[in-house]
Tab-separated table of C-alpha atoms and ligand atoms in Angstrom:
chain	number	residue	atom	x	y	z
U	1484	MET	CA	-11.358	-16.517	-19.077
U	1485	SER	CA	-7.669	-15.815	-18.659
U	1486	VAL	CA	-5.784	-16.118	-15.217
U	1487	PRO	CA	-6.460	-13.045	-13.316
U	1488	LEU	CA	-3.264	-10.932	-12.625
U	1489	LEU	CA	-4.192	-11.061	-8.827
U	1490	ARG	CA	-6.208	-13.390	-6.879
U	1491	VAL	CA	-6.847	-13.284	-3.132
U	1492	ALA	CA	-8.626	-16.142	-1.954
U	1493	ASP	CA	-10.235	-16.314	1.518
U	1494	ILE	CA	-7.314	-14.520	3.399
U	1495	HIS	CA	-7.136	-14.293	7.084
U	1496	THR	CA	-4.658	-11.643	8.545
U	1497	TYR	CA	-3.574	-10.987	11.962
U	1498	TYR	CA	-1.280	-8.617	13.978
U	1499	GLY	CA	-0.369	-10.854	16.930
U	1500	ASP	CA	-3.611	-11.909	18.525
U	1501	SER	CA	-5.549	-9.197	16.572
U	1502	TYR	CA	-7.782	-10.793	13.818
U	1503	VAL	CA	-8.100	-8.193	11.323
U	1504	LEU	CA	-8.919	-9.755	7.807
U	1505	GLN	CA	-11.536	-12.329	8.313
U	1506	GLY	CA	-11.823	-14.233	4.924
U	1507	VAL	CA	-11.242	-11.692	2.108
U	1508	SER	CA	-11.372	-12.603	-1.588
U	1509	LEU	CA	-11.006	-10.629	-4.639
U	1510	THR	CA	-9.722	-11.006	-8.223
U	1511	LEU	CA	-8.086	-8.210	-10.347
U	1512	GLN	CA	-7.542	-8.518	-14.025
U	1513	LYS	CA	-4.612	-6.779	-15.964
U	1514	GLY	CA	-5.269	-3.397	-16.668
U	1515	GLN	CA	-8.055	-3.016	-14.386
U	1516	ILE	CA	-8.566	-0.850	-11.268
U	1517	ALA	CA	-10.193	-2.407	-8.111
U	1518	ALA	CA	-11.087	0.188	-5.299
U	1519	ILE	CA	-11.608	-0.785	-1.597
U	1520	LEU	CA	-13.603	1.688	0.383
U	1521	GLY	CA	-14.133	1.743	4.034
U	1522	ARG	CA	-14.037	3.582	7.262
U	1523	ASN	CA	-10.592	3.968	8.995
U	1524	GLY	CA	-9.450	0.865	11.083
U	1525	MET	CA	-11.564	-1.602	8.741
U	1526	GLY	CA	-8.585	-3.346	7.307
U	1527	LYS	CA	-7.899	-1.625	4.033
U	1528	THR	CA	-3.895	-0.964	4.781
U	1529	THR	CA	-3.963	-4.542	6.225
U	1530	LEU	CA	-5.134	-5.734	2.693
U	1531	ILE	CA	-2.610	-3.687	0.970
U	1532	ARG	CA	0.086	-5.207	3.436
U	1533	SER	CA	-1.160	-8.762	2.972
U	1534	VAL	CA	-0.492	-8.477	-0.906
U	1535	ALA	CA	2.821	-6.754	-0.491
U	1536	GLY	CA	4.131	-9.573	1.871
U	1537	LEU	CA	4.517	-7.004	4.756
U	1538	THR	CA	1.865	-8.694	6.804
U	1539	PRO	CA	1.296	-12.072	5.425
U	1540	PRO	CA	-1.943	-13.754	5.886
U	1541	ARG	CA	-2.161	-16.579	8.273
U	1542	ALA	CA	-4.556	-18.584	6.095
U	1543	GLY	CA	-5.791	-18.290	2.578
U	1544	GLU	CA	-3.999	-17.790	-0.828
U	1545	ILE	CA	-2.742	-14.912	-2.843
U	1546	THR	CA	-1.686	-15.561	-6.384
U	1547	TYR	CA	0.055	-13.340	-8.810
U	1548	ARG	CA	-0.268	-14.537	-12.242
U	1549	ASP	CA	0.180	-18.094	-11.776
U	1550	MET	CA	2.559	-17.669	-8.728
U	1551	SER	CA	1.573	-18.308	-5.194
U	1552	LEU	CA	2.831	-15.373	-2.959
U	1553	ARG	CA	3.014	-17.735	0.128
U	1554	GLY	CA	6.188	-17.329	2.161
U	1555	LYS	CA	7.383	-14.657	-0.374
U	1556	GLN	CA	9.452	-11.817	0.990
U	1557	PRO	CA	8.299	-8.231	0.111
U	1558	TYR	CA	11.400	-7.680	-2.145
U	1559	ALA	CA	10.658	-10.715	-4.097
U	1560	ILE	CA	7.110	-9.605	-4.411
U	1561	ALA	CA	8.185	-6.148	-5.508
U	1562	GLN	CA	10.579	-7.912	-8.079
U	1563	ALA	CA	7.868	-9.933	-9.545
U	1564	GLY	CA	6.139	-6.873	-10.432
U	1565	ILE	CA	3.922	-5.377	-7.585
U	1566	SER	CA	4.794	-2.008	-6.165
U	1567	ILE	CA	3.315	-0.256	-3.447
U	1568	VAL	CA	2.498	3.464	-2.948
U	1569	PRO	CA	1.899	3.593	0.811
U	1570	GLN	CA	-0.368	5.561	2.889
U	1571	GLY	CA	1.090	8.914	3.881
U	1572	ARG	CA	3.697	8.573	0.907
U	1573	ARG	CA	6.496	7.583	3.009
U	1574	ILE	CA	9.342	9.303	0.680
U	1575	PHE	CA	12.731	9.971	1.934
U	1576	ARG	CA	12.595	13.431	3.139
U	1577	SER	CA	16.259	14.058	3.549
U	1578	LEU	CA	16.972	12.625	0.056
U	1579	SER	CA	16.681	14.471	-3.182
U	1580	VAL	CA	13.776	13.806	-5.693
U	1581	ARG	CA	16.300	12.195	-7.867
U	1582	GLU	CA	17.654	9.951	-5.039
U	1583	ASN	CA	14.116	8.913	-4.074
U	1584	LEU	CA	13.292	7.846	-7.372
U	1585	LEU	CA	16.535	5.924	-8.012
U	1586	LEU	CA	16.592	4.115	-4.890
U	1587	PRO	CA	14.018	1.330	-5.966
U	1588	THR	CA	16.025	0.415	-8.956
U	1589	SER	CA	19.299	0.000	-7.126
U	1590	VAL	CA	17.559	-2.182	-4.489
U	1591	LEU	CA	15.669	-4.130	-6.860
U	1592	ALA	CA	18.091	-4.518	-9.695
U	1593	ARG	CA	15.511	-6.275	-12.089
U	1594	SER	CA	16.861	-8.036	-15.020
U	1595	SER	CA	16.875	-5.642	-18.278
U	1596	LYS	CA	14.557	-8.355	-19.990
U	1597	GLY	CA	11.012	-7.460	-19.339
U	1598	ARG	CA	8.451	-9.623	-17.664
U	1599	ASN	CA	6.123	-11.779	-19.697
U	1600	GLY	CA	3.624	-9.624	-21.517
U	1601	ASP	CA	5.593	-6.306	-21.326
U	1602	GLU	CA	5.267	-4.810	-24.519
U	1603	PRO	CA	8.082	-2.621	-25.784
U	1604	GLY	CA	7.745	1.208	-25.242
U	1605	GLN	CA	5.708	0.664	-22.064
U	1606	ARG	CA	8.606	0.273	-19.614
U	1607	TRP	CA	9.232	3.012	-17.074
U	1608	ASP	CA	12.631	4.460	-16.412
U	1609	PHE	CA	13.966	7.690	-15.036
U	1610	ASP	CA	13.260	9.854	-18.123
U	1611	GLU	CA	9.823	8.279	-18.559
U	1612	VAL	CA	8.753	9.016	-15.201
U	1613	LEU	CA	10.039	12.550	-15.262
U	1614	LYS	CA	7.979	13.141	-18.675
U	1615	GLU	CA	5.068	12.000	-16.692
U	1616	PHE	CA	5.712	14.203	-13.915
U	1617	PRO	CA	7.024	17.420	-15.077
U	1618	GLN	CA	6.832	18.958	-11.561
U	1619	LEU	CA	9.090	16.510	-10.248
U	1620	ALA	CA	11.598	17.146	-13.015
U	1621	GLU	CA	11.631	20.819	-12.073
U	1622	ARG	CA	12.432	19.940	-8.668
U	1623	ILE	CA	14.704	17.082	-9.135
U	1624	ASN	CA	17.516	18.344	-6.731
U	1625	HIS	CA	15.331	19.348	-3.984
U	1626	LEU	CA	14.878	17.460	-0.856
U	1627	GLY	CA	11.717	15.108	-0.624
U	1628	GLY	CA	10.767	17.028	2.675
U	1629	SER	CA	10.673	20.302	1.001
U	1630	LEU	CA	7.989	19.296	-1.519
U	1631	SER	CA	4.303	20.047	-1.144
U	1632	GLY	CA	2.056	17.234	-0.410
U	1633	GLY	CA	0.971	16.903	-3.949
U	1634	GLU	CA	4.571	16.679	-5.080
U	1635	GLN	CA	5.198	14.084	-2.542
U	1636	GLN	CA	2.435	11.932	-3.986
U	1637	MET	CA	3.687	12.403	-7.330
U	1638	LEU	CA	6.847	11.391	-6.024
U	1639	ALA	CA	5.549	8.355	-4.275
U	1640	ILE	CA	3.966	7.301	-7.308
U	1641	GLY	CA	6.858	7.861	-9.583
U	1642	ARG	CA	9.091	5.977	-7.173
U	1643	ALA	CA	6.573	2.903	-7.548
U	1644	LEU	CA	6.834	3.036	-11.270
U	1645	MET	CA	10.502	3.074	-11.378
U	1646	ALA	CA	10.369	-0.618	-10.306
U	1647	ASN	CA	8.246	-1.365	-13.563
U	1648	PRO	CA	5.387	-2.796	-11.797
U	1649	GLU	CA	2.424	-4.391	-13.528
U	1650	LEU	CA	0.250	-4.091	-10.458
U	1651	ILE	CA	0.465	-0.966	-8.245
U	1652	LEU	CA	-1.010	-0.895	-4.618
U	1653	MET	CA	-2.264	2.583	-3.854
U	1654	ASP	CA	-2.951	3.230	-0.350
U	1655	GLU	CA	-5.197	6.419	0.103
U	1656	PRO	CA	-3.210	8.575	-2.564
U	1657	SER	CA	-5.833	11.414	-2.123
U	1658	GLU	CA	-5.328	11.671	1.412
U	1659	GLY	CA	-4.727	15.385	2.415
U	1660	LEU	CA	-4.771	16.639	-1.156
U	1661	SER	CA	-6.560	19.591	-2.388
U	1662	PRO	CA	-9.544	18.918	-4.813
U	1663	ARG	CA	-7.271	19.972	-7.766
U	1664	LEU	CA	-4.656	17.468	-6.730
U	1665	VAL	CA	-7.239	14.801	-6.316
U	1666	LEU	CA	-8.262	15.352	-9.857
U	1667	GLN	CA	-4.607	15.128	-10.867
U	1668	VAL	CA	-4.264	11.692	-9.121
U	1669	GLN	CA	-7.508	10.517	-10.749
U	1670	ALA	CA	-5.909	11.495	-14.220
U	1671	ILE	CA	-2.599	9.757	-13.399
U	1672	MET	CA	-4.590	6.586	-12.504
U	1673	ARG	CA	-6.506	6.763	-15.611
U	1674	ARG	CA	-3.344	7.155	-17.749
U	1675	LEU	CA	-1.580	4.046	-15.679
U	1676	ARG	CA	-4.488	1.931	-16.302
U	1677	ALA	CA	-4.523	2.970	-20.197
U	1678	ARG	CA	-0.715	1.768	-20.180
U	1679	GLY	CA	-1.943	-1.425	-19.048
U	1680	HIS	CA	-0.998	-1.225	-15.272
U	1681	ALA	CA	-3.591	-2.789	-12.862
U	1682	ILE	CA	-4.197	-0.925	-9.665
U	1683	LEU	CA	-5.487	-1.969	-6.289
U	1684	LEU	CA	-6.739	1.209	-4.951
U	1685	VAL	CA	-7.509	1.949	-1.238
U	1686	GLU	CA	-9.626	5.204	-0.742
U	1687	GLN	CA	-11.861	7.033	1.391
U	1688	ASN	CA	-12.735	9.490	-1.355
U	1689	LEU	CA	-15.868	7.654	-2.722
U	1690	GLU	CA	-16.247	10.115	-5.660
U	1691	LEU	CA	-12.517	9.478	-6.756
U	1692	ALA	CA	-12.870	5.678	-6.279
U	1693	LEU	CA	-16.210	5.619	-8.200
U	1694	SER	CA	-14.773	7.532	-11.153
U	1695	VAL	CA	-11.966	5.364	-11.907
U	1696	ALA	CA	-12.645	1.780	-10.537
U	1697	ASP	CA	-13.877	-1.072	-12.568
U	1698	GLU	CA	-14.862	-2.927	-9.541
U	1699	VAL	CA	-15.547	-1.544	-6.023
U	1700	TYR	CA	-15.426	-3.365	-2.714
U	1701	VAL	CA	-16.610	-1.954	0.765
U	1702	ILE	CA	-14.830	-3.364	3.827
U	1703	SER	CA	-16.236	-3.475	7.234
U	1704	ALA	CA	-14.473	-5.118	10.345
U	1705	GLY	CA	-12.247	-7.122	7.965
U	1706	GLN	CA	-14.828	-8.567	5.736
U	1707	PHE	CA	-16.227	-7.123	2.314
U	1708	VAL	CA	-19.805	-6.217	2.848
U	1709	PHE	CA	-20.273	-5.092	-0.936
U	1710	GLN	CA	-18.767	-6.104	-4.086
U	1711	GLY	CA	-19.873	-4.721	-7.413
U	1712	ALA	CA	-19.692	-2.104	-10.391
U	1713	PRO	CA	-19.249	1.516	-9.391
U	1714	ALA	CA	-22.856	2.154	-10.539
U	1715	GLY	CA	-24.117	-0.420	-8.255
U	1716	LEU	CA	-22.614	1.015	-5.040
U	1717	ALA	CA	-23.678	4.772	-6.144
U	1718	ASN	CA	-27.200	2.855	-5.659
U	1719	ALA	CA	-26.745	0.910	-2.590
U	1720	ALA	CA	-27.798	3.654	-0.070
U	1721	GLN	CA	-27.905	1.327	2.867
U	1722	VAL	CA	-24.212	0.254	2.254
U	1723	LEU	CA	-23.370	3.970	1.789
U	1724	ASP	CA	-24.880	5.156	4.751
U	1725	GLN	CA	-24.128	2.244	7.067
U	1726	HIS	CA	-20.392	1.443	5.973
U	1727	LEU	CA	-19.216	4.871	4.570
U	1728	GLY	CA	-21.300	7.306	6.329
U	1729	VAL	CA	-22.552	8.853	3.031
U	1730	SER	CA	-26.117	9.670	2.670
U	1731	GLY	CA	-27.355	8.124	-0.607
U	1732	ALA	CA	-29.192	11.374	-1.239
U	1733	LYS	CA	-25.940	13.002	-1.673
U	1734	MET	CA	-24.967	10.876	-4.526
U	1735	VAL	CA	-25.544	12.248	-7.985
N	2010	LIG	N1	0.741	-2.866	13.371
N	2010	LIG	C1	-0.371	-3.080	13.854
N	2010	LIG	N2	-0.430	-3.735	15.074
N	2010	LIG	C2	-1.636	-3.978	15.421
N	2010	LIG	N3	-2.756	-3.813	15.156
N	2010	LIG	C3	-2.731	-2.980	13.933
N	2010	LIG	C4	-1.595	-2.759	13.260
N	2010	LIG	N4	-2.005	-1.998	12.056
N	2010	LIG	C5	-3.305	-1.897	12.150
N	2010	LIG	N5	-3.981	-2.528	13.127
N	2010	LIG	C6	-5.127	-2.661	13.614
N	2010	LIG	O1	-5.794	-3.365	12.507
N	2010	LIG	C7	-7.130	-2.786	12.167
N	2010	LIG	C8	-7.148	-2.483	10.820
N	2010	LIG	O2	-6.328	-1.507	10.377
N	2010	LIG	P1	-5.965	-0.878	8.993
N	2010	LIG	O3	-5.852	-1.995	8.012
N	2010	LIG	O4	-4.825	-0.074	9.293
N	2010	LIG	O5	-7.307	-0.192	8.427
N	2010	LIG	P2	-7.413	0.989	7.494
N	2010	LIG	O6	-6.349	1.055	6.507
N	2010	LIG	O7	-8.808	0.440	6.984
N	2010	LIG	O8	-7.735	2.358	8.436
N	2010	LIG	C9	-7.363	-1.664	13.186
N	2010	LIG	O9	-7.967	-2.046	14.086
N	2010	LIG	C10	-6.008	-1.253	13.646
N	2010	LIG	O10	-5.986	-0.723	14.796
N	2011	LIG	MG1	-5.038	2.656	6.098
């Protein structure tokens, strides 16, 4: 078995005295999607923040490829190949679509040589991102704040891609989107995986998570209470009912 792209080993993450992640472990292989499901306040965003170096764990270990992320600043983690699509998009409302997209490249200034394992033709740049999101190309000079919710989500994903990540952390990308746009997000995630990206996806949309994920985790009060294949969760009526508030009978 090759070294996983991401390995989270028994992490414990706090905000001050507040003990949030209480021993969380997962592994993610290159080109795979892992989905984290769970109710509000259970620690999903804290897991993303732990990996991105924004709220580093106080104990436990996070390894990216063969590099420990311990003590690494968020920008160094981004430079190593991990991009974040934050909850609520967090685009710059008073900057244009173009400026939103170009900002990370100017900040990260990654070397033009690819990282290990990058295959030619797979790198993202401004033109590639606009090809992927034609809606953004049409609105390239519009302000971020004037975009619809769906367009803002595309912009947040496009901005993450501009840093040429190998691993993308997506925090509730479907939040507040219409069913049609949720399908668009689903299609984007599948295309990203087909291009070799790995995704750590946080979702409250169970159907979306089950339809794209290779592995599913359910978090409750800072601990995983389920880990397995999507089909396994679809059949785990007790987990669905107790931790996700979904009646098993509703699942097809
Ligand atoms: N910046 C913070 N300071 C203190 N507590 C926080 C902070 N952010 C989140 N929390 C708390 O940590 C817990 C987990 O939050 P979070 O990871 O955001 O949950 P989720 O993303 O699953 O909704 C919650 O109880 C929340 O109130
Ligand atoms: Mg959250």
